[in-house]
Amino acid sequence: MRTHYCGQLNKSLVDQEVTLCGWVNKRRDLGGLIFLDIRDREGLVQAVVDPDETAIFGTAEKLRNEFCIKVSGVVRARPESQINKDMATGEVELYIKGLEILNSSAPLPLDFNQENSEEARLRYRYLDLRRPVMNQRLQFRSKVTSAVRRFLDDNGFLDMETPILTKATPEGARDYLVPSRTHKGEFFALPQSPQLFKQLLMVAGFDRYYQIVKCFRDEDLRADRQPEFTQIDIETTFMDGKQVMAMTEKMVRNVFNELLDVDLGDFPSMTYAEAMRRFGSDKPDLRNPLELVDVADILKDVEFKVFSGPANDAKGRVAVIKVPGGASMTRKSIDGYTEFVGKYGAKGMAWIKVNDVAAGIEGLQSPIVKFLNEDVAAQLIERTEAKDGDILLFGSDTKNVVTDALGALRLKLGEDFGLVEDKWAPLWVVDFPMFEELEDGALTPLHHPFTAPSNMTPAELSANPAEALSDAYDMVLNGCELGGGSVRIHNQDMQAEVFKILGISDEEAEEKFGFLLDALQYGAPPHAGLAFGLDRMVMLMVGADSIRDVMAFPKTSTAACPLTSAPGVANPDALVELGIQVIPAANNSEEA
């Protein structure tokens, strides 16, 4: 039906006849002439309807925004004074010689020139996606996946599919379950990731696998989470962790170079322990210069029990954030930040304003200064490198509370004080703990139970599991985890030891992972991999605030779809066929 896209018209086509199809973005009736801005996925072009073309002019008068039309005509160069430098097609216009209305449009439920609620945007997503910004984001997403595929294809990776209907295996979130009609009372699970299947492909000898795959997790949502999301899944054999990191870093650098003309440079590496100590996060945003500074050793002997208690507790931590220029904070602002850290378990937040470093303790302002002496005050100033006009904000509690609270506060302060630099800040975080301790003292894997420990035998792991490090690695960009991976356990004895430490019995292991354990018996090779969040990567690259803005049909924050009204009530006959009975919510409430 058409010869060109609207956004492709330029001076090389002057005097040529073309046919375009698209939507009326705007109609301007100037009395003598009608100007149309016609839009398709490639952009806008201005078209002119001359009143001498009586029939065409009459049709053009009927047009309204978002009418779908077909036009043909001659490309003309605009006069120098009329060139629109804000449009890619601004040097030309189309003189219309033929106009056909393919379909009219009802008045729009969305206002393209105003902010619409997210509920409305998702309810009429097909209209929201017509907006140039959304159109461009989804086109960019397609270019990212193409660049990723080209890189991996060129480096010997095979694009292979894994099942969507599979068995529930514990991977950190609740599974989405699918009832089986042919096996009543039994369920498939939608995969949280293809983890076990990609390991089986390595056992099968396919060497280098990748897949751009849908994953499903029933978990609490936020801006960078969705119940269904897309993962760039990569697995290799006979490559160690450093080689996987080098390969995937090269891939990401290639994507940024090709699509954004950005050279990310060599990615620095930081241990998990250092990241948590300095930034309070295992995905630190290095654009933010604020850091957490440990001061427990300085405050062990002060009379202020809020400090001395945790400072003398092996499970405690006392740390401080120095905010340059922060002494200008009002008491109301400080109270606001105190309330903020309370969301992370902090019982309060001590502070000291540094008014005059040269005056020693007399130059400090705070209700807690009376508990300090000159020597302690001097050490705090020296340790934090505080200057006149700064403020020190303290966290003093258990290690986890202080790390979480100050880590979150650091990010908020960076934004509030305009300290976050406008740059790309990639990072590898490595040497993660193998396990983390739950409140009841039990151990749980920090990544997943198939992650290999770093340079340890099963006996060494058994002797001191709480101190073991895993051979795992996360790629972080601007404070967002782009991807995470690890060297996998390929040895039966090591896998059995990990299950034992996690309290997984032989029977439970066989029930949940039997097919993988069986595979490890038959010459399973060393293998390692990494999975990237495609949605997060695209979100960062286009500067969107949420992954919902780079997905065609996302769910709301309550995991619902306003467009299709999903989830919905199932047909009663279908439930009978599946052997399922729905318990009404009211009954649940009464029983509770």
Coordinates of C-alpha atoms in Angstrom, one line a residue:
M1 CA 0.0 0.0 0.0
R2 CA 2.9 2.4 0.6
T3 CA 6.3 3.1 -1.0
H4 CA 8.0 4.8 2.0
Y5 CA 7.7 5.4 5.7
C6 CA 6.8 9.0 6.7
G7 CA 10.0 9.5 8.6
Q8 CA 12.1 8.4 5.6
L9 CA 11.3 11.4 3.4
N10 CA 14.3 13.7 2.7
K11 CA 15.7 15.9 0.0
S12 CA 17.0 13.0 -2.0
L13 CA 13.3 12.2 -2.8
V14 CA 12.4 15.7 -4.0
D15 CA 10.1 15.7 -7.1
Q16 CA 9.4 11.9 -6.7
E17 CA 6.0 10.5 -6.2
V18 CA 5.5 8.5 -3.0
T19 CA 2.7 6.8 -1.1
L20 CA 2.4 6.9 2.6
C21 CA 0.2 5.3 5.2
G22 CA -0.2 6.4 8.8
W23 CA -2.2 8.4 11.3
V24 CA -3.1 12.1 11.4
N25 CA -1.0 13.5 14.2
K26 CA -2.3 17.0 13.7
R27 CA -4.5 18.9 11.2
R28 CA -4.1 22.6 10.7
D29 CA -6.7 24.4 8.5
L30 CA -5.3 27.8 7.5
G31 CA -8.3 28.6 5.3
G32 CA -6.5 28.5 2.0
L33 CA -4.4 25.4 2.8
I34 CA -4.7 22.4 5.0
F35 CA -1.5 21.1 6.6
L36 CA -1.4 17.5 7.9
D37 CA 1.3 16.1 10.1
I38 CA 1.2 12.4 9.2
R39 CA 2.8 9.9 11.6
D40 CA 4.0 6.3 11.4
R41 CA 6.5 4.2 13.3
E42 CA 9.5 6.0 11.6
G43 CA 8.4 9.5 12.4
L44 CA 6.4 12.6 11.1
V45 CA 6.2 14.4 7.8
Q46 CA 4.2 17.5 6.9
A47 CA 1.8 17.2 4.0
V48 CA 0.0 20.0 2.2
V49 CA -3.5 19.9 0.7
D50 CA -4.2 22.6 -2.0
P51 CA -7.8 23.9 -2.2
D52 CA -7.5 23.6 -6.0
E53 CA -7.7 19.8 -5.4
T54 CA -11.4 20.1 -4.6
A55 CA -12.2 16.5 -3.9
I56 CA -9.1 15.9 -1.8
F57 CA -9.6 19.2 0.1
G58 CA -13.1 18.1 1.0
T59 CA -11.9 14.8 2.3
A60 CA -9.1 16.5 4.2
E61 CA -11.7 18.8 6.0
K62 CA -13.2 15.7 7.5
L63 CA -9.9 14.5 9.1
R64 CA -9.4 14.5 12.8
N65 CA -6.4 13.4 15.0
E66 CA -5.7 9.6 14.8
F67 CA -7.7 9.0 11.6
C68 CA -5.8 6.3 9.6
I69 CA -5.1 7.5 6.1
K70 CA -3.3 6.7 2.9
V71 CA -1.8 9.6 0.9
S72 CA 0.1 9.9 -2.3
G73 CA 1.8 12.9 -3.8
V74 CA 5.0 14.6 -4.7
V75 CA 7.9 15.4 -2.4
R76 CA 8.8 19.0 -2.4
A77 CA 11.7 20.9 -0.8
R78 CA 10.5 23.5 1.8
P79 CA 11.7 27.1 1.3
E80 CA 14.7 27.9 3.5
S81 CA 12.6 30.1 5.8
Q82 CA 10.1 27.2 6.4
I83 CA 12.6 24.4 7.2
N84 CA 11.7 22.8 10.6
K85 CA 14.9 21.8 12.3
D86 CA 13.0 20.0 15.0
M87 CA 11.8 17.4 12.5
A88 CA 13.9 14.8 10.8
T89 CA 11.8 15.4 7.7
G90 CA 11.8 19.2 8.2
E91 CA 13.5 20.0 4.9
V92 CA 10.7 18.5 2.8
E93 CA 6.9 18.2 2.6
L94 CA 4.5 16.2 0.6
Y95 CA 2.1 17.8 -1.9
I96 CA -0.9 15.6 -1.7
K97 CA -2.4 14.4 -5.0
G98 CA -4.4 11.5 -3.5
L99 CA -6.1 11.0 -0.1
E100 CA -8.0 8.0 1.3
I101 CA -9.5 7.6 4.7
L102 CA -8.7 4.0 5.7
N103 CA -10.5 4.3 9.1
S104 CA -11.8 7.1 11.2
S105 CA -11.1 7.4 14.9
A106 CA -13.4 8.1 17.9
P107 CA -12.4 10.8 20.3
L108 CA -9.4 9.6 22.2
P109 CA -9.6 8.5 25.9
L110 CA -6.0 9.6 26.2
D111 CA -4.6 13.1 25.8
F112 CA -1.3 12.8 23.9
N113 CA -0.3 16.3 25.0
Q114 CA -0.9 15.8 28.7
E115 CA 0.1 13.5 31.5
N116 CA -2.2 10.5 31.7
S117 CA -2.6 8.2 34.7
E118 CA -0.7 4.9 34.4
E119 CA -4.0 3.0 34.8
A120 CA -5.4 4.8 31.7
R121 CA -2.2 4.4 29.7
L122 CA -2.2 0.6 30.4
R123 CA -6.0 0.3 29.8
Y124 CA -5.5 1.9 26.3
R125 CA -2.0 0.6 25.8
Y126 CA -2.4 0.3 22.0
L127 CA -3.0 4.1 21.9
D128 CA -0.3 4.8 24.4
L129 CA 2.2 3.0 22.3
R130 CA 1.4 5.3 19.4
R131 CA 3.1 8.1 21.3
P132 CA 6.5 8.8 19.7
V133 CA 8.4 8.3 23.0
M134 CA 6.9 4.8 23.5
N135 CA 7.3 3.9 19.8
Q136 CA 10.9 4.9 20.0
R137 CA 11.5 2.9 23.2
L138 CA 10.1 -0.3 21.8
Q139 CA 12.0 0.1 18.5
F140 CA 15.1 0.7 20.6
R141 CA 14.4 -2.5 22.6
S142 CA 14.2 -4.4 19.3
K143 CA 17.6 -3.0 18.3
V144 CA 19.1 -4.1 21.7
T145 CA 17.9 -7.7 21.2
S146 CA 19.2 -7.8 17.6
A147 CA 22.6 -6.5 18.8
V148 CA 22.8 -9.1 21.6
R149 CA 21.8 -11.9 19.1
R150 CA 24.4 -10.8 16.6
F151 CA 27.2 -10.7 19.2
L152 CA 26.3 -14.1 20.7
D153 CA 25.8 -15.7 17.3
D154 CA 29.2 -14.4 16.2
N155 CA 30.8 -15.8 19.3
G156 CA 29.6 -19.4 18.8
F157 CA 26.5 -19.4 21.0
L158 CA 23.5 -21.4 20.0
D159 CA 19.9 -20.0 20.5
M160 CA 18.0 -22.8 22.2
E161 CA 14.6 -23.0 23.8
T162 CA 13.7 -24.5 27.1
P163 CA 10.2 -25.5 28.4
I164 CA 7.7 -23.0 29.8
L165 CA 5.5 -25.7 31.4
T166 CA 7.9 -27.3 33.9
K167 CA 8.3 -28.4 37.5
A168 CA 8.3 -26.1 40.5
T169 CA 11.8 -25.6 41.9
P170 CA 12.7 -23.2 44.7
E171 CA 14.5 -20.1 43.2
G172 CA 13.7 -17.4 45.7
A173 CA 10.1 -16.3 44.7
R174 CA 6.7 -17.9 44.6
D175 CA 5.9 -19.9 41.4
Y176 CA 3.0 -19.3 39.0
L177 CA 1.3 -22.7 38.9
V178 CA -0.6 -24.2 36.0
P179 CA -3.1 -27.0 36.7
S180 CA -2.9 -30.1 34.6
R181 CA -6.2 -31.5 33.2
T182 CA -4.7 -34.9 32.4
H183 CA -3.0 -35.3 35.8
K184 CA -5.7 -34.0 38.1
G185 CA -4.4 -32.5 41.4
E186 CA -1.0 -31.9 39.9
F187 CA 0.5 -28.7 38.6
F188 CA 3.1 -27.4 36.2
A189 CA 5.1 -24.3 37.2
L190 CA 6.1 -21.4 35.0
P191 CA 9.9 -21.0 35.1
Q192 CA 11.4 -18.4 37.3
S193 CA 14.4 -18.9 35.1
P194 CA 15.7 -21.7 32.8
Q195 CA 18.4 -22.4 35.3
L196 CA 18.2 -26.2 35.5
F197 CA 17.5 -26.7 31.8
K198 CA 20.4 -24.6 30.7
Q199 CA 22.7 -26.7 33.0
L200 CA 21.3 -29.8 31.4
L201 CA 22.1 -28.4 27.9
M202 CA 25.7 -28.0 29.1
V203 CA 25.7 -31.6 30.3
A204 CA 24.4 -32.5 26.9
G205 CA 27.5 -30.9 25.3
F206 CA 26.0 -27.9 23.5
D207 CA 28.9 -25.8 24.9
R208 CA 27.5 -22.3 24.5
Y209 CA 23.8 -21.6 24.9
Y210 CA 21.8 -18.4 24.9
Q211 CA 18.1 -17.6 25.0
I212 CA 16.1 -14.4 25.2
V213 CA 13.4 -15.9 27.3
K214 CA 10.3 -15.0 29.4
C215 CA 10.6 -15.7 33.1
F216 CA 7.8 -15.6 35.7
R217 CA 8.0 -14.7 39.4
D218 CA 5.1 -14.1 41.8
E219 CA 6.7 -11.5 44.0
D220 CA 6.1 -8.0 45.3
L221 CA 6.5 -5.6 42.4
R222 CA 8.3 -2.3 42.1
A223 CA 9.6 -0.1 39.3
D224 CA 12.2 -2.6 38.0
R225 CA 10.1 -5.8 38.6
Q226 CA 7.3 -7.4 36.7
P227 CA 5.5 -10.8 37.2
E228 CA 6.7 -11.7 33.7
F229 CA 10.0 -10.3 32.4
T230 CA 12.6 -11.0 29.8
Q231 CA 16.0 -12.4 30.5
I232 CA 19.1 -12.7 28.3
D233 CA 20.1 -16.1 29.5
I234 CA 23.7 -17.3 28.8
E235 CA 25.5 -20.6 29.8
T236 CA 28.9 -22.0 28.8
T237 CA 31.1 -25.0 29.4
F238 CA 34.8 -25.0 30.0
M239 CA 34.9 -21.3 30.9
D240 CA 35.6 -20.1 34.4
G241 CA 33.9 -17.1 36.0
K242 CA 36.4 -14.5 34.8
Q243 CA 36.1 -15.7 31.2
V244 CA 32.3 -15.5 31.4
M245 CA 32.6 -12.0 32.9
A246 CA 35.0 -10.9 30.1
M247 CA 32.7 -12.3 27.4
T248 CA 29.5 -10.7 28.7
E249 CA 31.2 -7.4 29.5
K250 CA 32.4 -7.3 25.9
M251 CA 28.8 -7.9 24.8
V252 CA 27.3 -5.1 26.9
R253 CA 30.0 -2.7 25.9
N254 CA 29.3 -3.6 22.2
V255 CA 25.6 -2.9 22.7
F256 CA 26.2 0.5 24.3
N257 CA 28.8 1.4 21.6
E258 CA 26.6 0.4 18.7
L259 CA 23.3 1.9 19.9
L260 CA 24.3 4.8 22.0
D261 CA 27.8 5.6 20.8
V262 CA 28.9 5.2 24.4
D263 CA 32.2 3.6 25.4
L264 CA 31.7 2.2 28.9
G265 CA 35.4 1.3 29.2
D266 CA 36.8 -1.5 31.3
F267 CA 34.5 -2.4 34.2
P268 CA 36.0 -2.1 37.7
S269 CA 35.5 -5.0 40.1
M270 CA 34.6 -4.8 43.8
T271 CA 34.0 -7.4 46.4
Y272 CA 30.6 -7.9 48.0
A273 CA 32.1 -7.1 51.4
E274 CA 33.6 -3.8 50.2
A275 CA 30.4 -2.8 48.4
M276 CA 28.3 -3.4 51.6
R277 CA 30.8 -1.6 53.8
R278 CA 31.3 1.5 51.7
F279 CA 27.8 1.8 50.0
G280 CA 25.4 -0.3 52.0
S281 CA 24.3 -2.2 48.8
D282 CA 25.5 -5.1 46.7
K283 CA 24.6 -3.0 43.7
P284 CA 26.2 0.4 44.5
D285 CA 25.6 3.4 42.3
L286 CA 29.1 4.8 41.8
R287 CA 27.8 8.1 40.4
N288 CA 26.9 9.0 44.0
P289 CA 30.1 10.1 45.9
L290 CA 28.6 9.6 49.4
E291 CA 30.0 6.6 51.3
L292 CA 29.4 4.9 54.6
V293 CA 32.3 5.3 57.0
D294 CA 32.7 2.9 60.0
V295 CA 33.4 4.5 63.3
A296 CA 32.6 1.8 65.9
D297 CA 36.3 1.7 67.0
I298 CA 36.2 5.4 67.8
L299 CA 33.0 5.3 69.8
K300 CA 33.4 2.1 71.9
D301 CA 34.1 4.0 75.2
V302 CA 31.7 6.9 74.9
E303 CA 28.9 7.4 77.5
F304 CA 26.2 7.5 74.8
K305 CA 24.9 3.9 74.9
V306 CA 23.2 4.3 71.5
F307 CA 26.8 4.3 70.1
S308 CA 28.8 2.3 72.6
G309 CA 26.3 -0.6 72.7
P310 CA 26.5 -1.6 69.0
A311 CA 30.1 -0.6 68.9
N312 CA 31.0 -3.3 71.4
D313 CA 28.7 -5.9 69.9
A314 CA 30.1 -8.3 67.3
K315 CA 26.8 -8.2 65.5
G316 CA 26.6 -4.4 65.7
R317 CA 27.7 -1.6 63.5
V318 CA 28.2 2.1 63.9
A319 CA 28.7 4.1 60.6
V320 CA 28.3 7.6 59.4
I321 CA 27.6 9.4 56.2
K322 CA 29.2 12.8 55.7
V323 CA 27.0 15.1 53.6
P324 CA 29.0 18.0 52.1
G325 CA 27.2 21.3 52.8
G326 CA 24.6 19.4 54.8
A327 CA 24.9 21.6 57.9
S328 CA 22.4 23.9 56.3
M329 CA 19.7 21.2 56.9
T330 CA 16.8 22.4 59.1
R331 CA 15.7 20.3 62.0
K332 CA 12.6 19.5 60.0
S333 CA 14.7 18.1 57.2
I334 CA 16.8 16.0 59.7
D335 CA 13.5 14.7 61.3
G336 CA 12.4 13.7 57.8
Y337 CA 15.5 11.7 57.1
T338 CA 15.2 10.1 60.6
E339 CA 11.7 9.0 59.7
F340 CA 13.0 7.7 56.3
V341 CA 15.6 5.4 57.9
G342 CA 13.0 4.2 60.3
K343 CA 11.4 2.3 57.4
Y344 CA 14.5 0.2 57.3
G345 CA 14.4 -0.7 61.0
A346 CA 16.6 2.1 62.4
K347 CA 15.3 3.3 65.8
G348 CA 16.6 6.8 65.3
M349 CA 19.5 8.8 63.7
A350 CA 22.1 10.9 65.5
W351 CA 23.6 13.8 63.8
I352 CA 26.4 16.3 64.2
K353 CA 26.7 19.6 62.3
V354 CA 30.3 20.6 61.6
N355 CA 30.3 24.4 61.9
D356 CA 34.0 25.1 62.5
V357 CA 36.6 22.3 62.3
A358 CA 39.4 24.6 63.7
A359 CA 37.4 25.1 66.9
G360 CA 37.5 21.3 67.7
I361 CA 34.5 20.0 69.7
E362 CA 33.3 23.6 70.3
G363 CA 32.8 23.8 66.5
L364 CA 30.3 20.9 66.5
Q365 CA 26.6 21.3 66.9
S366 CA 24.4 18.4 68.1
P367 CA 22.4 17.1 71.2
I368 CA 25.0 14.3 71.4
V369 CA 28.1 16.4 71.5
K370 CA 28.0 16.4 75.3
F371 CA 28.7 12.7 75.3
L372 CA 31.9 13.1 73.3
N373 CA 35.3 14.4 74.3
E374 CA 37.8 16.4 72.3
D375 CA 39.8 13.3 71.2
V376 CA 36.7 11.4 69.9
A377 CA 35.5 14.5 68.1
A378 CA 38.9 15.0 66.4
Q379 CA 39.0 11.4 65.3
L380 CA 35.5 11.6 63.8
I381 CA 36.4 14.7 61.9
E382 CA 39.7 13.1 60.7
R383 CA 38.0 9.7 59.8
T384 CA 35.2 11.4 57.8
E385 CA 37.4 14.2 56.4
A386 CA 34.6 16.6 57.4
K387 CA 34.9 20.2 56.4
D388 CA 33.1 23.4 57.7
G389 CA 29.4 23.3 56.7
D390 CA 29.2 19.5 56.5
I391 CA 26.8 17.3 58.5
L392 CA 27.5 13.7 59.9
L393 CA 24.5 11.4 59.9
F394 CA 25.0 8.2 62.1
G395 CA 23.6 4.7 62.0
S396 CA 24.0 2.6 65.1
D397 CA 22.3 -0.8 65.4
T398 CA 22.8 -4.3 64.1
K399 CA 24.9 -4.7 61.0
N400 CA 22.0 -5.4 58.8
V401 CA 19.9 -2.5 60.0
V402 CA 22.7 0.0 59.7
T403 CA 23.8 -1.2 56.3
D404 CA 20.2 -1.2 54.9
A405 CA 19.2 2.1 56.4
L406 CA 22.3 4.1 55.6
G407 CA 22.5 2.4 52.2
A408 CA 19.0 3.7 51.3
L409 CA 19.7 7.1 53.0
R410 CA 22.9 7.5 50.9
L411 CA 20.8 7.2 47.7
K412 CA 18.1 9.6 48.9
L413 CA 20.7 12.2 50.0
G414 CA 22.5 11.9 46.7
E415 CA 19.3 12.7 44.8
D416 CA 18.2 15.4 47.2
F417 CA 21.5 17.2 47.2
G418 CA 22.1 16.9 43.5
L419 CA 25.3 14.8 44.0
V420 CA 24.6 12.1 41.4
E421 CA 26.9 12.6 38.4
D422 CA 25.5 12.4 34.9
K423 CA 27.6 9.5 33.6
W424 CA 27.6 5.7 33.1
A425 CA 29.1 3.8 36.1
P426 CA 29.4 0.1 35.4
L427 CA 30.8 -2.3 38.0
W428 CA 31.3 -6.0 38.7
V429 CA 30.5 -7.2 42.2
V430 CA 32.3 -10.4 43.1
D431 CA 33.1 -12.7 46.0
F432 CA 29.6 -13.0 47.4
P433 CA 29.0 -15.1 50.5
M434 CA 27.9 -18.6 49.7
F435 CA 25.1 -18.4 52.2
E436 CA 23.3 -15.9 54.4
E437 CA 21.9 -16.6 57.9
L438 CA 18.2 -16.5 58.6
E439 CA 16.8 -15.3 61.9
D440 CA 16.5 -18.9 63.2
G441 CA 20.2 -19.5 62.4
A442 CA 19.5 -21.6 59.3
L443 CA 21.5 -20.9 56.2
T444 CA 20.0 -20.1 52.8
P445 CA 21.8 -19.6 49.5
L446 CA 22.5 -16.0 48.6
H447 CA 22.1 -16.8 44.9
H448 CA 20.7 -20.3 44.3
P449 CA 21.7 -23.8 45.5
F450 CA 23.6 -24.7 42.3
T451 CA 26.2 -21.9 42.8
A452 CA 29.7 -23.3 43.3
P453 CA 31.9 -22.2 46.2
S454 CA 35.1 -20.4 45.4
N455 CA 38.2 -22.7 45.6
M456 CA 36.9 -25.1 48.2
T457 CA 36.5 -28.8 48.5
P458 CA 33.3 -30.3 49.9
A459 CA 35.1 -31.0 53.2
E460 CA 36.3 -27.4 53.5
L461 CA 32.8 -26.1 52.8
S462 CA 31.3 -28.4 55.4
A463 CA 33.9 -27.2 58.0
N464 CA 33.0 -23.5 57.8
P465 CA 29.9 -22.9 55.5
A466 CA 29.1 -19.5 57.0
E467 CA 32.4 -18.0 55.9
A468 CA 32.5 -19.6 52.4
L469 CA 32.5 -17.4 49.4
S470 CA 30.8 -18.3 46.2
D471 CA 32.1 -18.1 42.6
A472 CA 29.4 -15.7 41.7
Y473 CA 29.4 -12.3 40.0
D474 CA 26.9 -9.5 39.4
M475 CA 27.1 -6.8 36.7
V476 CA 25.8 -3.4 38.1
L477 CA 25.2 -0.2 36.1
N478 CA 24.2 3.0 37.8
G479 CA 23.0 1.2 40.9
C480 CA 20.9 -1.3 39.0
E481 CA 21.7 -5.0 38.8
L482 CA 21.9 -5.7 35.1
G483 CA 22.8 -9.4 35.4
G484 CA 24.0 -12.0 37.8
G485 CA 25.7 -15.3 37.3
S486 CA 28.0 -17.9 38.7
V487 CA 30.1 -21.0 38.2
R488 CA 27.7 -23.9 38.7
I489 CA 28.3 -27.0 40.8
H490 CA 29.1 -29.9 38.4
N491 CA 30.3 -32.4 41.0
Q492 CA 27.8 -34.7 42.8
D493 CA 29.7 -34.6 46.1
M494 CA 29.8 -30.9 46.2
Q495 CA 26.1 -30.6 45.3
A496 CA 25.2 -33.1 48.0
E497 CA 27.2 -31.1 50.6
V498 CA 25.4 -27.9 49.7
F499 CA 22.0 -29.5 50.0
K500 CA 23.1 -30.9 53.4
I501 CA 24.2 -27.5 54.7
L502 CA 20.8 -26.1 53.5
G503 CA 19.0 -28.8 55.4
I504 CA 17.6 -30.4 52.2
S505 CA 17.3 -34.1 52.8
D506 CA 18.2 -36.7 50.1
E507 CA 14.5 -37.4 49.6
E508 CA 13.7 -33.7 49.2
A509 CA 16.6 -33.2 46.8
E510 CA 15.5 -36.2 44.7
E511 CA 11.9 -34.9 44.6
K512 CA 12.9 -31.3 43.6
F513 CA 16.1 -31.7 41.6
G514 CA 16.3 -35.4 40.8
F515 CA 16.7 -35.0 37.1
L516 CA 19.6 -32.6 37.5
L517 CA 21.3 -34.8 40.1
D518 CA 21.0 -37.7 37.8
A519 CA 22.6 -35.8 35.0
L520 CA 25.6 -34.9 37.1
Q521 CA 26.5 -38.6 37.2
Y522 CA 27.3 -38.8 33.6
G523 CA 30.5 -36.7 33.0
A524 CA 28.9 -33.3 33.6
P525 CA 31.5 -30.7 32.5
P526 CA 32.5 -27.6 34.4
H527 CA 30.0 -24.8 33.4
A528 CA 29.2 -21.2 34.2
G529 CA 26.7 -18.6 33.1
L530 CA 25.0 -15.3 33.6
A531 CA 21.5 -13.9 33.0
F532 CA 20.8 -10.3 32.2
G533 CA 17.5 -8.5 32.7
L534 CA 16.7 -7.2 29.2
D535 CA 13.9 -4.9 30.5
R536 CA 16.3 -3.2 33.0
M537 CA 19.0 -2.8 30.4
V538 CA 16.7 -1.1 28.0
M539 CA 15.2 1.0 30.8
L540 CA 18.6 2.4 31.7
M541 CA 19.6 2.9 28.1
V542 CA 16.5 5.0 27.1
G543 CA 16.4 6.9 30.5
A544 CA 13.0 5.5 31.5
D545 CA 11.9 5.4 35.2
S546 CA 10.3 2.0 35.1
I547 CA 10.6 -1.2 33.1
R548 CA 6.9 -0.9 32.4
D549 CA 7.8 1.9 30.0
V550 CA 10.0 -0.4 27.9
M551 CA 7.6 -3.3 27.7
A552 CA 4.7 -3.5 25.2
F553 CA 2.0 -4.9 27.6
P554 CA 3.2 -4.7 31.2
K555 CA 1.2 -5.4 34.3
T556 CA 0.3 -2.8 37.0
S557 CA 2.0 -2.8 40.4
T558 CA -0.7 -5.2 41.6
A559 CA 0.2 -7.7 38.8
A560 CA -3.0 -6.9 36.9
C561 CA -3.6 -6.0 33.2
P562 CA -6.1 -3.2 32.8
L563 CA -6.2 -3.8 29.0
T564 CA -7.5 -7.4 29.2
S565 CA -8.9 -7.3 32.8
A566 CA -6.6 -10.2 33.6
P567 CA -6.5 -12.1 35.9
G568 CA -10.1 -13.1 35.7
V569 CA -12.5 -15.6 37.1
A570 CA -12.2 -19.1 35.5
N571 CA -15.1 -20.8 33.7
P572 CA -16.7 -23.2 36.3
D573 CA -16.8 -26.0 33.8
A574 CA -13.1 -25.7 33.2
L575 CA -12.4 -25.8 37.0
V576 CA -14.5 -29.0 37.2
E577 CA -12.5 -30.5 34.3
L578 CA -9.3 -29.6 36.2
G579 CA -10.5 -30.9 39.5
I580 CA -10.1 -27.5 41.2
Q581 CA -12.5 -25.8 43.7
V582 CA -12.2 -22.1 44.4
I583 CA -12.6 -21.2 48.0
P584 CA -14.5 -17.8 48.3
A585 CA -12.5 -15.1 50.0
A586 CA -15.3 -14.6 52.6
N587 CA -14.9 -18.2 53.8
N588 CA -11.1 -17.5 54.3
S589 CA -11.9 -14.4 56.3
E590 CA -14.4 -16.3 58.6
E591 CA -11.9 -19.1 59.2
A592 CA -9.1 -16.6 59.9

